[in-house]
Short mmCIF file of C-alpha atoms in Angstrom, two decimals:
data_model
loop_
_atom_site.label_atom_id
_atom_site.label_comp_id
_atom_site.label_asym_id
_atom_site.label_seq_id
_atom_site.Cartn_x
_atom_site.Cartn_y
_atom_site.Cartn_z
CA MET O 838 13.56 -35.98 -47.08
CA GLU O 839 10.07 -34.99 -48.24
CA ALA O 840 8.95 -34.62 -44.61
CA ALA O 841 11.97 -32.44 -43.74
CA VAL O 842 11.39 -30.18 -46.77
CA GLY O 843 7.68 -29.95 -45.93
CA GLN O 844 8.45 -28.97 -42.34
CA LEU O 845 11.03 -26.43 -43.52
CA ARG O 846 8.40 -24.92 -45.83
CA GLN O 847 6.02 -24.64 -42.90
CA LEU O 848 8.67 -23.04 -40.70
CA LEU O 849 9.46 -20.51 -43.43
CA GLY O 850 5.76 -19.77 -43.86
CA LEU O 851 5.48 -20.92 -47.46
CA SER O 852 2.13 -21.98 -48.82
CA PRO O 853 1.75 -25.15 -50.89
CA SER O 854 0.72 -23.17 -53.97
CA PRO O 855 2.12 -19.89 -55.25
CA PRO O 856 0.23 -16.72 -54.44
CA HIS O 857 -1.57 -15.36 -57.49
CA ALA O 858 -0.87 -18.64 -59.36
CA ASP O 859 -3.79 -17.92 -61.66
CA ILE O 860 -2.40 -14.46 -62.60
CA ASP O 861 0.55 -14.34 -64.95
CA GLU O 862 2.72 -11.48 -63.70
CA PRO O 863 6.17 -11.56 -65.27
CA LYS O 864 7.01 -8.35 -63.40
CA LEU O 865 6.88 -10.24 -60.08
CA ASN O 866 8.80 -13.28 -61.42
CA ILE O 867 6.13 -15.64 -60.07
CA ARG O 868 5.96 -18.83 -61.99
CA SER O 869 3.03 -21.16 -61.58
CA VAL O 870 5.28 -24.16 -61.13
CA PRO O 871 4.06 -26.22 -58.19
CA ALA O 872 6.47 -26.78 -55.35
CA SER O 873 8.28 -30.04 -55.70
CA SER O 874 8.42 -32.39 -52.77
CA ALA O 875 12.20 -32.68 -53.04
CA GLY O 876 13.17 -28.99 -53.14
CA PHE O 877 11.96 -25.43 -53.47
CA ALA O 878 10.27 -23.91 -56.46
CA THR O 879 11.48 -20.64 -57.94
CA TRP O 880 8.42 -18.80 -56.69
CA GLU O 881 9.16 -19.95 -53.14
CA VAL O 882 12.67 -18.53 -53.30
CA ASP O 883 11.23 -15.32 -54.76
CA VAL O 884 8.77 -15.05 -51.87
CA LEU O 885 11.52 -15.56 -49.30
CA VAL O 886 13.83 -13.01 -50.97
CA ARG O 887 10.98 -10.50 -51.26
CA ARG O 888 10.16 -10.96 -47.55
CA ARG O 889 13.81 -10.51 -46.62
CA ALA O 890 14.09 -7.34 -48.70
CA ALA O 891 10.93 -5.93 -47.14
CA ALA O 892 12.15 -6.79 -43.63
CA GLY O 893 15.51 -5.13 -44.28
CA HIS O 894 13.82 -2.01 -45.63
CA ARG O 895 11.45 -1.88 -42.65
CA ALA O 896 14.33 -2.31 -40.18
CA ALA O 897 16.30 0.49 -41.86
CA MET O 898 13.33 2.85 -41.71
CA ASP O 899 12.73 1.97 -38.04
CA SER O 900 16.38 2.71 -37.23
CA LEU O 901 16.24 6.03 -39.08
CA ASP O 902 12.99 6.94 -37.32
CA SER O 903 14.61 6.19 -33.96
CA LEU O 904 17.65 8.25 -34.91
CA ALA O 905 15.43 11.17 -35.92
CA ALA O 906 13.60 10.96 -32.59
CA VAL O 907 16.90 11.00 -30.67
CA VAL O 908 18.23 13.98 -32.62
CA LYS O 909 14.93 15.81 -32.21
CA ALA O 910 14.93 15.13 -28.46
CA MET O 911 18.41 16.69 -28.11
CA PRO O 912 18.31 19.95 -30.07
CA GLU O 913 21.59 21.20 -28.57
CA MET O 914 23.50 18.19 -29.92
CA ASP O 915 25.83 18.69 -32.86
CA VAL O 916 25.08 16.20 -35.61
CA PRO O 917 28.43 14.88 -36.84
CA LYS O 918 29.06 14.78 -40.57
CA ALA O 919 29.67 11.01 -40.51
CA LEU O 920 26.25 10.45 -38.94
CA ALA O 921 24.51 12.57 -41.58
CA GLU O 922 26.41 10.77 -44.35
CA ALA O 923 25.47 7.34 -42.98
CA ALA O 924 21.81 8.36 -42.80
CA GLY O 925 21.99 9.69 -46.37
CA GLU O 926 23.60 6.46 -47.57
CA SER O 927 20.86 4.49 -45.85
CA LEU O 928 18.17 6.49 -47.62
CA SER O 929 19.99 6.11 -50.96
CA GLU O 930 20.29 2.33 -50.54
CA SER O 931 16.63 2.16 -49.53
CA ARG O 932 15.63 4.00 -52.70
CA LEU O 933 17.77 1.58 -54.77
CA ALA O 934 16.12 -1.38 -53.00
CA ARG O 935 12.64 -0.10 -53.87
CA GLU O 936 13.65 0.50 -57.50
CA ALA O 937 15.16 -2.99 -57.77
CA ALA O 938 12.02 -4.56 -56.26
CA VAL O 939 9.80 -2.71 -58.74
CA ASP O 940 12.01 -3.89 -61.62
CA GLY O 941 11.76 -7.48 -60.37
CA ARG O 942 15.44 -7.77 -59.38
CA LEU O 943 14.71 -9.29 -55.99
CA GLU O 944 18.26 -10.34 -55.16
CA ASP O 945 19.50 -6.78 -55.77
CA ALA O 946 16.60 -5.43 -53.71
CA ALA O 947 17.57 -7.68 -50.79
CA VAL O 948 21.22 -6.61 -51.03
CA HIS O 949 20.33 -2.91 -51.13
CA ALA O 950 17.87 -3.34 -48.25
CA ARG O 951 20.55 -5.07 -46.18
CA ASN O 952 23.03 -2.26 -46.98
CA SER O 953 20.39 0.33 -46.08
CA HIS O 954 19.83 -1.34 -42.73
CA ALA O 955 23.59 -1.53 -42.08
CA HIS O 956 24.05 2.19 -42.81
CA ALA O 957 21.06 3.10 -40.62
CA GLU O 958 22.41 1.03 -37.74
CA SER O 959 25.88 2.55 -38.09
CA ALA O 960 24.31 6.01 -37.97
CA PHE O 961 22.21 5.14 -34.91
CA PHE O 962 25.15 3.57 -33.09
CA HIS O 963 27.56 6.41 -33.91
CA PRO O 964 29.87 6.95 -30.89
CA GLN O 965 28.64 10.50 -30.29
CA ILE O 966 24.99 9.42 -30.23
CA ILE O 967 25.73 6.45 -27.96
CA SER O 968 27.59 8.61 -25.45
CA LEU O 969 24.64 11.02 -25.31
CA LEU O 970 22.10 8.22 -24.99
CA TYR O 971 23.86 6.82 -21.94
CA PHE O 972 24.70 10.23 -20.44
CA PRO O 973 21.65 12.51 -20.84
CA GLN O 974 21.35 16.06 -19.50
CA GLU O 975 19.53 15.01 -16.32
CA TYR O 976 22.45 12.86 -15.24
CA LYS O 977 24.91 15.67 -15.84
CA LEU O 978 23.03 17.68 -13.25
CA ALA O 979 23.18 14.76 -10.82
CA VAL O 980 26.92 14.41 -11.38
CA TYR O 981 27.92 18.08 -11.14
CA ILE O 982 25.72 19.26 -8.25
CA PRO O 983 27.66 17.25 -5.64
CA LEU O 984 30.88 18.74 -7.01
CA PHE O 985 29.78 22.38 -7.10
CA LEU O 986 27.48 22.56 -4.07
CA PRO O 987 30.32 22.52 -1.49
CA THR O 988 32.00 25.32 -3.46
CA LEU O 989 28.85 27.35 -3.93
CA PHE O 990 27.84 27.30 -0.25
CA PRO O 991 30.85 29.33 1.03
CA LEU O 992 30.56 31.68 -1.95
CA PHE O 993 26.88 32.27 -1.24
CA THR O 994 27.58 32.78 2.48
CA GLY O 995 30.34 35.31 1.68
CA LEU O 996 28.02 37.14 -0.71
CA MET O 997 25.38 37.37 2.03
CA TRP O 998 27.96 38.83 4.45
CA ASP O 999 29.05 41.37 1.82
CA VAL O 1000 25.45 42.43 1.18
CA LYS O 1001 24.83 42.84 4.94
CA PHE O 1002 28.05 44.87 5.30
CA TYR O 1003 27.10 47.10 2.35
CA VAL O 1004 23.61 47.75 3.75
CA ARG O 1005 25.03 48.48 7.23
CA ARG O 1006 27.68 50.81 5.79
CA THR O 1007 25.18 52.78 3.68
CA ARG O 1008 22.96 53.19 6.78
CA CYS O 1009 25.92 54.41 8.83
CA ALA O 1010 26.96 56.80 6.07
CA ALA O 1011 23.42 58.18 5.81
CA GLU O 1012 23.27 58.57 9.59
CA HIS O 1013 26.65 60.33 9.60
CA ARG O 1014 25.55 62.73 6.86
CA ARG O 1015 22.35 63.45 8.76
CA ARG O 1016 24.26 64.23 11.96
CA ALA O 1017 26.79 66.34 10.08
CA GLY O 1018 23.94 68.33 8.52
CA LYS O 1019 22.43 69.08 11.97
CA ALA O 1020 25.77 70.22 13.39
CA ASP O 1021 26.09 73.01 10.83
#
């Protein structure tokens, strides 16, 4: 069992002694109890929870950054109220996660970070955003040109004929007026 626990510690990236074991920081909840060979010490669990909270917070911020880039890239897009609310909830949960981490409530920080990431992902994967991501403006042009080009060609040809007829008629009218002026 000791070998399995030791390998699990290595896979989780835990060191054999607590970080800052010589510094007594009650704010960080790090206890200088050495890791037992049969289980995990409290400081090891604290390190894992802190890492998880930080990873959740980072993932939420990455999702919100990506969402901001998408919205900025499409200025004509309407931002739905649900999307804005989800992004606001994500930021609120992120703030609560940071406050909980500062207070030493690591479990609460991890929960708030996970909620923040969930709200950020729901905002990024909002149905209106997804439909625009998979159907950008360039593709609309590629879809509609084959539909409208056959209609526009006869209209353009008719317009050209009308312009030619108008020019010819104004020339004939000017010539007629000129001839009528000479006859008098």
